[in-house]
PDB file of C-alpha atoms in Angstrom:
ATOM      1  CA  LEU A   1     -35.793-107.313 -54.010  1.00 79.00           C
ATOM      2  CA  MET A   2     -38.857-110.191 -54.523  1.00 85.00           C
ATOM      3  CA  GLY A   3     -39.718-111.444 -57.767  1.00 89.00           C
ATOM      4  CA  GLU A   4     -43.195-110.211 -59.039  1.00 92.00           C
ATOM      5  CA  ASP A   5     -44.828-113.621 -58.150  1.00 92.00           C
ATOM      6  CA  ASP A   6     -43.403-113.593 -54.444  1.00 91.00           C
ATOM      7  CA  GLN A   7     -44.408-109.904 -53.943  1.00 90.00           C
ATOM      8  CA  LYS A   8     -48.206-111.209 -55.124  1.00 91.00           C
ATOM      9  CA  VAL A   9     -48.113-114.104 -52.625  1.00 91.00           C
ATOM     10  CA  VAL A  10     -47.075-112.236 -49.906  1.00 91.00           C
ATOM     11  CA  ALA A  11     -49.453-109.440 -50.703  1.00 88.00           C
ATOM     12  CA  ASP A  12     -52.152-111.832 -50.939  1.00 89.00           C
ATOM     13  CA  ALA A  13     -51.289-113.751 -47.436  1.00 92.00           C
ATOM     14  CA  GLN A  14     -51.536-110.527 -45.698  1.00 89.00           C
ATOM     15  CA  VAL A  15     -54.994-109.622 -47.233  1.00 88.00           C
ATOM     16  CA  ALA A  16     -56.156-113.051 -46.039  1.00 91.00           C
ATOM     17  CA  PHE A  17     -54.489-112.540 -42.816  1.00 93.00           C
ATOM     18  CA  TYR A  18     -56.124-109.165 -41.881  1.00 89.00           C
ATOM     19  CA  LEU A  19     -59.374-110.372 -42.606  1.00 93.00           C
ATOM     20  CA  ALA A  20     -59.064-113.210 -40.548  1.00 95.00           C
ATOM     21  CA  VAL A  21     -57.947-111.202 -37.726  1.00 95.00           C
ATOM     22  CA  ALA A  22     -61.009-108.580 -38.392  1.00 94.00           C
ATOM     23  CA  ARG A  23     -63.510-111.476 -38.573  1.00 96.00           C
ATOM     24  CA  ASP A  24     -62.088-112.602 -35.374  1.00 97.00           C
ATOM     25  CA  MET A  25     -61.603-109.614 -33.437  1.00 96.00           C
ATOM     26  CA  PRO A  26     -63.666-106.613 -35.230  1.00 96.00           C
ATOM     27  CA  MET A  27     -63.676-104.395 -31.937  1.00 97.00           C
ATOM     28  CA  ALA A  28     -60.217-104.845 -31.529  1.00 96.00           C
ATOM     29  CA  VAL A  29     -59.422-103.984 -35.046  1.00 93.00           C
ATOM     30  CA  THR A  30     -61.511-100.866 -35.049  1.00 93.00           C
ATOM     31  CA  VAL A  31     -60.423 -99.558 -31.840  1.00 95.00           C
ATOM     32  CA  ALA A  32     -56.617 -99.927 -32.998  1.00 92.00           C
ATOM     33  CA  LEU A  33     -57.650 -98.349 -36.448  1.00 90.00           C
ATOM     34  CA  LEU A  34     -59.223 -95.474 -35.002  1.00 91.00           C
ATOM     35  CA  ALA A  35     -56.140 -94.844 -32.454  1.00 92.00           C
ATOM     36  CA  ASN A  36     -54.051 -94.704 -35.326  1.00 90.00           C
ATOM     37  CA  VAL A  37     -56.165 -92.183 -37.109  1.00 90.00           C
ATOM     38  CA  PHE A  38     -56.117 -90.097 -33.938  1.00 88.00           C
ATOM     39  CA  LYS A  39     -52.526 -90.708 -33.855  1.00 89.00           C
ATOM     40  CA  GLN A  40     -52.029 -89.597 -37.541  1.00 89.00           C
ATOM     41  CA  THR A  41     -53.965 -86.457 -37.380  1.00 87.00           C
ATOM     42  CA  ALA A  42     -51.377 -85.190 -34.543  1.00 84.00           C
ATOM     43  CA  MET A  43     -48.638 -86.223 -36.652  1.00 85.00           C
ATOM     44  CA  VAL A  44     -47.561 -83.087 -38.749  1.00 85.00           C
ATOM     45  CA  SER A  45     -43.498 -82.780 -38.332  1.00 83.00           C
ATOM     46  CA  ILE A  46     -41.541 -82.358 -41.430  1.00 78.00           C
ATOM     47  CA  ASP A  47     -38.879 -84.435 -39.902  1.00 74.00           C
ATOM     48  CA  MET A  48     -39.357 -87.208 -42.467  1.00 71.00           C
ATOM     49  CA  THR A  49     -39.211 -85.058 -45.529  1.00 70.00           C
ATOM     50  CA  LEU A  50     -35.568 -83.508 -44.562  1.00 70.00           C
ATOM     51  CA  GLN A  51     -32.477 -85.212 -46.191  1.00 66.00           C
ATOM     52  CA  THR A  52     -30.418 -87.125 -43.547  1.00 67.00           C
ATOM     53  CA  ASP A  53     -26.444 -87.827 -43.677  1.00 68.00           C
ATOM     54  CA  LYS A  54     -27.255 -91.209 -45.191  1.00 71.00           C
ATOM     55  CA  MET A  55     -29.740 -89.850 -47.772  1.00 66.00           C
ATOM     56  CA  VAL A  56     -26.807 -87.311 -49.174  1.00 67.00           C
ATOM     57  CA  LEU A  57     -24.428 -90.267 -49.132  1.00 71.00           C
ATOM     58  CA  VAL A  58     -26.659 -92.356 -51.198  1.00 69.00           C
ATOM     59  CA  ASN A  59     -27.537 -89.407 -53.329  1.00 67.00           C
ATOM     60  CA  GLU A  60     -23.767 -88.484 -53.529  1.00 68.00           C
ATOM     61  CA  ARG A  61     -22.870 -91.561 -54.753  1.00 69.00           C
ATOM     62  CA  ILE A  62     -25.585 -91.943 -57.749  1.00 67.00           C
ATOM     63  CA  SER A  63     -25.945 -88.240 -58.990  1.00 64.00           C
ATOM     64  CA  GLY A  64     -23.379 -86.041 -56.869  1.00 59.00           C
ATOM     65  CA  THR A  65     -25.875 -83.513 -56.088  1.00 59.00           C
ATOM     66  CA  LEU A  66     -26.026 -82.300 -52.578  1.00 55.00           C
ATOM     67  CA  SER A  67     -22.496 -82.197 -52.344  1.00 55.00           C
ATOM     68  CA  ASN A  68     -19.693 -80.070 -51.683  1.00 56.00           C
ATOM     69  CA  PRO A  69     -20.926 -76.658 -51.754  1.00 53.00           C
ATOM     70  CA  LEU A  70     -24.446 -77.320 -52.088  1.00 51.00           C
ATOM     71  CA  ASP A  71     -23.994 -79.587 -48.802  1.00 55.00           C
ATOM     72  CA  HIS A  72     -23.535 -76.711 -46.865  1.00 53.00           C
ATOM     73  CA  GLY A  73     -26.681 -75.025 -47.238  1.00 53.00           C
ATOM     74  CA  ARG A  74     -28.785 -78.002 -45.845  1.00 57.00           C
ATOM     75  CA  ILE A  75     -31.157 -76.849 -42.977  1.00 59.00           C
ATOM     76  CA  THR A  76     -30.457 -80.169 -41.329  1.00 59.00           C
ATOM     77  CA  GLN A  77     -27.009 -79.653 -40.204  1.00 64.00           C
ATOM     78  CA  SER A  78     -28.737 -78.863 -36.675  1.00 68.00           C
ATOM     79  CA  ARG A  79     -31.903 -80.490 -36.073  1.00 69.00           C
ATOM     80  CA  GLY A  80     -32.496 -79.031 -32.419  1.00 78.00           C
ATOM     81  CA  TRP A  81     -35.092 -76.470 -34.354  1.00 79.00           C
ATOM     82  CA  ILE A  82     -37.215 -79.105 -35.558  1.00 80.00           C
ATOM     83  CA  ASP A  83     -39.137 -79.860 -32.053  1.00 84.00           C
ATOM     84  CA  PRO A  84     -39.881 -76.433 -31.249  1.00 89.00           C
ATOM     85  CA  LEU A  85     -41.152 -75.385 -34.861  1.00 87.00           C
ATOM     86  CA  VAL A  86     -43.184 -78.703 -34.575  1.00 87.00           C
ATOM     87  CA  GLY A  87     -44.902 -77.782 -31.336  1.00 90.00           C
ATOM     88  CA  MET A  88     -45.702 -74.158 -32.702  1.00 93.00           C
ATOM     89  CA  HIS A  89     -47.296 -75.375 -35.896  1.00 90.00           C
ATOM     90  CA  GLN A  90     -49.312 -77.766 -33.941  1.00 91.00           C
ATOM     91  CA  VAL A  91     -50.528 -74.856 -31.874  1.00 93.00           C
ATOM     92  CA  LEU A  92     -51.227 -73.018 -35.156  1.00 94.00           C
ATOM     93  CA  TYR A  93     -52.915 -75.916 -36.669  1.00 93.00           C
ATOM     94  CA  ALA A  94     -55.105 -76.199 -33.582  1.00 93.00           C
ATOM     95  CA  ILE A  95     -55.893 -72.863 -33.596  1.00 96.00           C
ATOM     96  CA  SER A  96     -56.564 -73.000 -37.313  1.00 96.00           C
ATOM     97  CA  ALA A  97     -59.163 -76.284 -36.976  1.00 95.00           C
ATOM     98  CA  ALA A  98     -61.119 -74.303 -34.142  1.00 96.00           C
ATOM     99  CA  VAL A  99     -61.421 -71.205 -36.241  1.00 95.00           C
ATOM    100  CA  ALA A 100     -62.607 -73.204 -39.197  1.00 95.00           C
ATOM    101  CA  LEU A 101     -64.947 -75.160 -37.097  1.00 95.00           C
ATOM    102  CA  VAL A 102     -66.429 -72.051 -35.495  1.00 95.00           C
ATOM    103  CA  MET A 103     -66.890 -69.976 -38.978  1.00 92.00           C
ATOM    104  CA  ILE A 104     -68.246 -73.378 -40.513  1.00 93.00           C
ATOM    105  CA  LEU A 105     -71.153 -73.062 -37.811  1.00 93.00           C
ATOM    106  CA  MET A 106     -71.660 -69.360 -38.267  1.00 88.00           C
ATOM    107  CA  ARG A 107     -74.776 -68.553 -39.879  1.00 82.00           C
ATOM    108  CA  GLY A 108     -73.345 -65.490 -42.180  1.00 82.00           C
ATOM    109  CA  VAL A 109     -71.128 -68.048 -43.865  1.00 87.00           C
ATOM    110  CA  PRO A 110     -72.223 -68.701 -47.240  1.00 90.00           C
ATOM    111  CA  ALA A 111     -73.337 -72.684 -47.876  1.00 91.00           C
ATOM    112  CA  ALA A 112     -70.722 -72.931 -50.778  1.00 92.00           C
ATOM    113  CA  LEU A 113     -68.186 -71.535 -48.645  1.00 93.00           C
ATOM    114  CA  ARG A 114     -68.864 -74.097 -45.536  1.00 93.00           C
ATOM    115  CA  ALA A 115     -69.319 -76.999 -47.733  1.00 95.00           C
ATOM    116  CA  PHE A 116     -66.004 -76.206 -49.465  1.00 95.00           C
ATOM    117  CA  ALA A 117     -64.205 -75.834 -45.822  1.00 95.00           C
ATOM    118  CA  VAL A 118     -65.724 -79.060 -44.465  1.00 96.00           C
ATOM    119  CA  ALA A 119     -64.640 -80.770 -47.770  1.00 97.00           C
ATOM    120  CA  ILE A 120     -61.039 -79.832 -46.608  1.00 96.00           C
ATOM    121  CA  LEU A 121     -61.473 -80.840 -43.182  1.00 94.00           C
ATOM    122  CA  LEU A 122     -62.716 -84.208 -44.323  1.00 95.00           C
ATOM    123  CA  GLY A 123     -60.023 -84.757 -46.795  1.00 95.00           C
ATOM    124  CA  ILE A 124     -57.458 -84.283 -44.155  1.00 93.00           C
ATOM    125  CA  LEU A 125     -59.298 -86.766 -41.864  1.00 92.00           C
ATOM    126  CA  ALA A 126     -59.727 -89.037 -44.720  1.00 93.00           C
ATOM    127  CA  ASN A 127     -55.751 -88.624 -45.664  1.00 92.00           C
ATOM    128  CA  ALA A 128     -55.362 -89.651 -41.829  1.00 91.00           C
ATOM    129  CA  PHE A 129     -57.705 -92.632 -42.007  1.00 91.00           C
ATOM    130  CA  VAL A 130     -56.279 -94.072 -45.528  1.00 90.00           C
ATOM    131  CA  CYS A 131     -52.607 -93.662 -44.216  1.00 88.00           C
ATOM    132  CA  ALA A 132     -53.066 -95.002 -40.976  1.00 83.00           C
ATOM    133  CA  GLY A 133     -55.310 -97.771 -42.288  1.00 81.00           C
ATOM    134  CA  LEU A 134     -53.059 -98.579 -45.068  1.00 79.00           C
ATOM    135  CA  SER A 135     -49.495 -98.072 -43.395  1.00 81.00           C
ATOM    136  CA  GLN A 136     -48.564 -96.965 -40.126  1.00 83.00           C
ATOM    137  CA  PRO A 137     -48.949 -93.354 -38.558  1.00 85.00           C
ATOM    138  CA  ALA A 138     -45.937 -91.482 -40.066  1.00 85.00           C
ATOM    139  CA  THR A 139     -44.970 -87.632 -39.743  1.00 84.00           C
ATOM    140  CA  ARG A 140     -44.753 -87.511 -43.454  1.00 84.00           C
ATOM    141  CA  TYR A 141     -48.314 -87.838 -44.141  1.00 87.00           C
ATOM    142  CA  GLY A 142     -49.521 -85.135 -42.121  1.00 87.00           C
ATOM    143  CA  ALA A 143     -46.889 -82.661 -43.415  1.00 87.00           C
ATOM    144  CA  ARG A 144     -48.446 -83.057 -46.695  1.00 88.00           C
ATOM    145  CA  VAL A 145     -51.794 -81.872 -46.238  1.00 92.00           C
ATOM    146  CA  ILE A 146     -52.020 -79.938 -42.533  1.00 91.00           C
ATOM    147  CA  TRP A 147     -51.216 -76.852 -44.078  1.00 93.00           C
ATOM    148  CA  LEU A 148     -54.757 -76.876 -45.621  1.00 95.00           C
ATOM    149  CA  LEU A 149     -55.992 -76.152 -42.106  1.00 95.00           C
ATOM    150  CA  PRO A 150     -54.479 -72.584 -41.730  1.00 95.00           C
ATOM    151  CA  MET A 151     -55.628 -71.853 -45.401  1.00 96.00           C
ATOM    152  CA  THR A 152     -58.975 -73.206 -44.781  1.00 96.00           C
ATOM    153  CA  ALA A 153     -59.227 -70.838 -41.478  1.00 95.00           C
ATOM    154  CA  ALA A 154     -57.634 -67.916 -43.248  1.00 95.00           C
ATOM    155  CA  LEU A 155     -59.902 -68.219 -46.315  1.00 94.00           C
ATOM    156  CA  LEU A 156     -62.831 -68.166 -43.841  1.00 94.00           C
ATOM    157  CA  VAL A 157     -61.961 -65.203 -41.984  1.00 93.00           C
ATOM    158  CA  LEU A 158     -60.795 -62.988 -45.094  1.00 92.00           C
ATOM    159  CA  TRP A 159     -64.064 -63.822 -46.488  1.00 90.00           C
ATOM    160  CA  MET A 160     -65.944 -62.875 -42.901  1.00 87.00           C
ATOM    161  CA  ALA A 161     -63.904 -59.778 -42.807  1.00 87.00           C
ATOM    162  CA  ARG A 162     -64.701 -58.674 -46.449  1.00 85.00           C
ATOM    163  CA  SER A 163     -68.235 -59.396 -46.044  1.00 82.00           C
ATOM    164  CA  ALA A 164     -68.116 -57.124 -42.472  1.00 78.00           C
ATOM    165  CA  ARG A 165     -66.681 -54.378 -44.513  1.00 82.00           C
ATOM    166  CA  GLU A 166     -68.912 -54.595 -47.248  1.00 81.00           C
ATOM    167  CA  ASP A 167     -72.168 -54.586 -44.797  1.00 76.00           C
ATOM    168  CA  GLY A 168     -70.547 -51.721 -42.740  1.00 65.00           C
TER     169      GLY A 168
END
């Protein structure tokens, strides 16, 4: 709601404030940033990407979509399924990360494939670093990229299975 000039003044003040705090308390800022990054890496829920009733009402006033018959197909009528699903996903992602790390360290995996897997893992961490550093940890940031972990683990396992089949 602010004008462009006011937005620039506020943004400049925030940068100056951050720099002053970072100069005064560099360790506290670093620890807080790393804590946010660690917290962000575990935030993988889809809850912030699902339409709430408030979003539907706002959207209905604007475009009329997701109203009447379409509203009945929404998966958010009951949200009791989200927490158990997030728990299952977190287990899947932890196993996928462990599998990917083990496979990256194995000698039989080609260097190019290991480099690709490392790049994906570092990309997920970079996403957490940027999102936690520029914003605050939020589930939607992790949910956007975390699917890359099982994909990477599956790719490595499939390569290993194919390689073993060709060797045997």
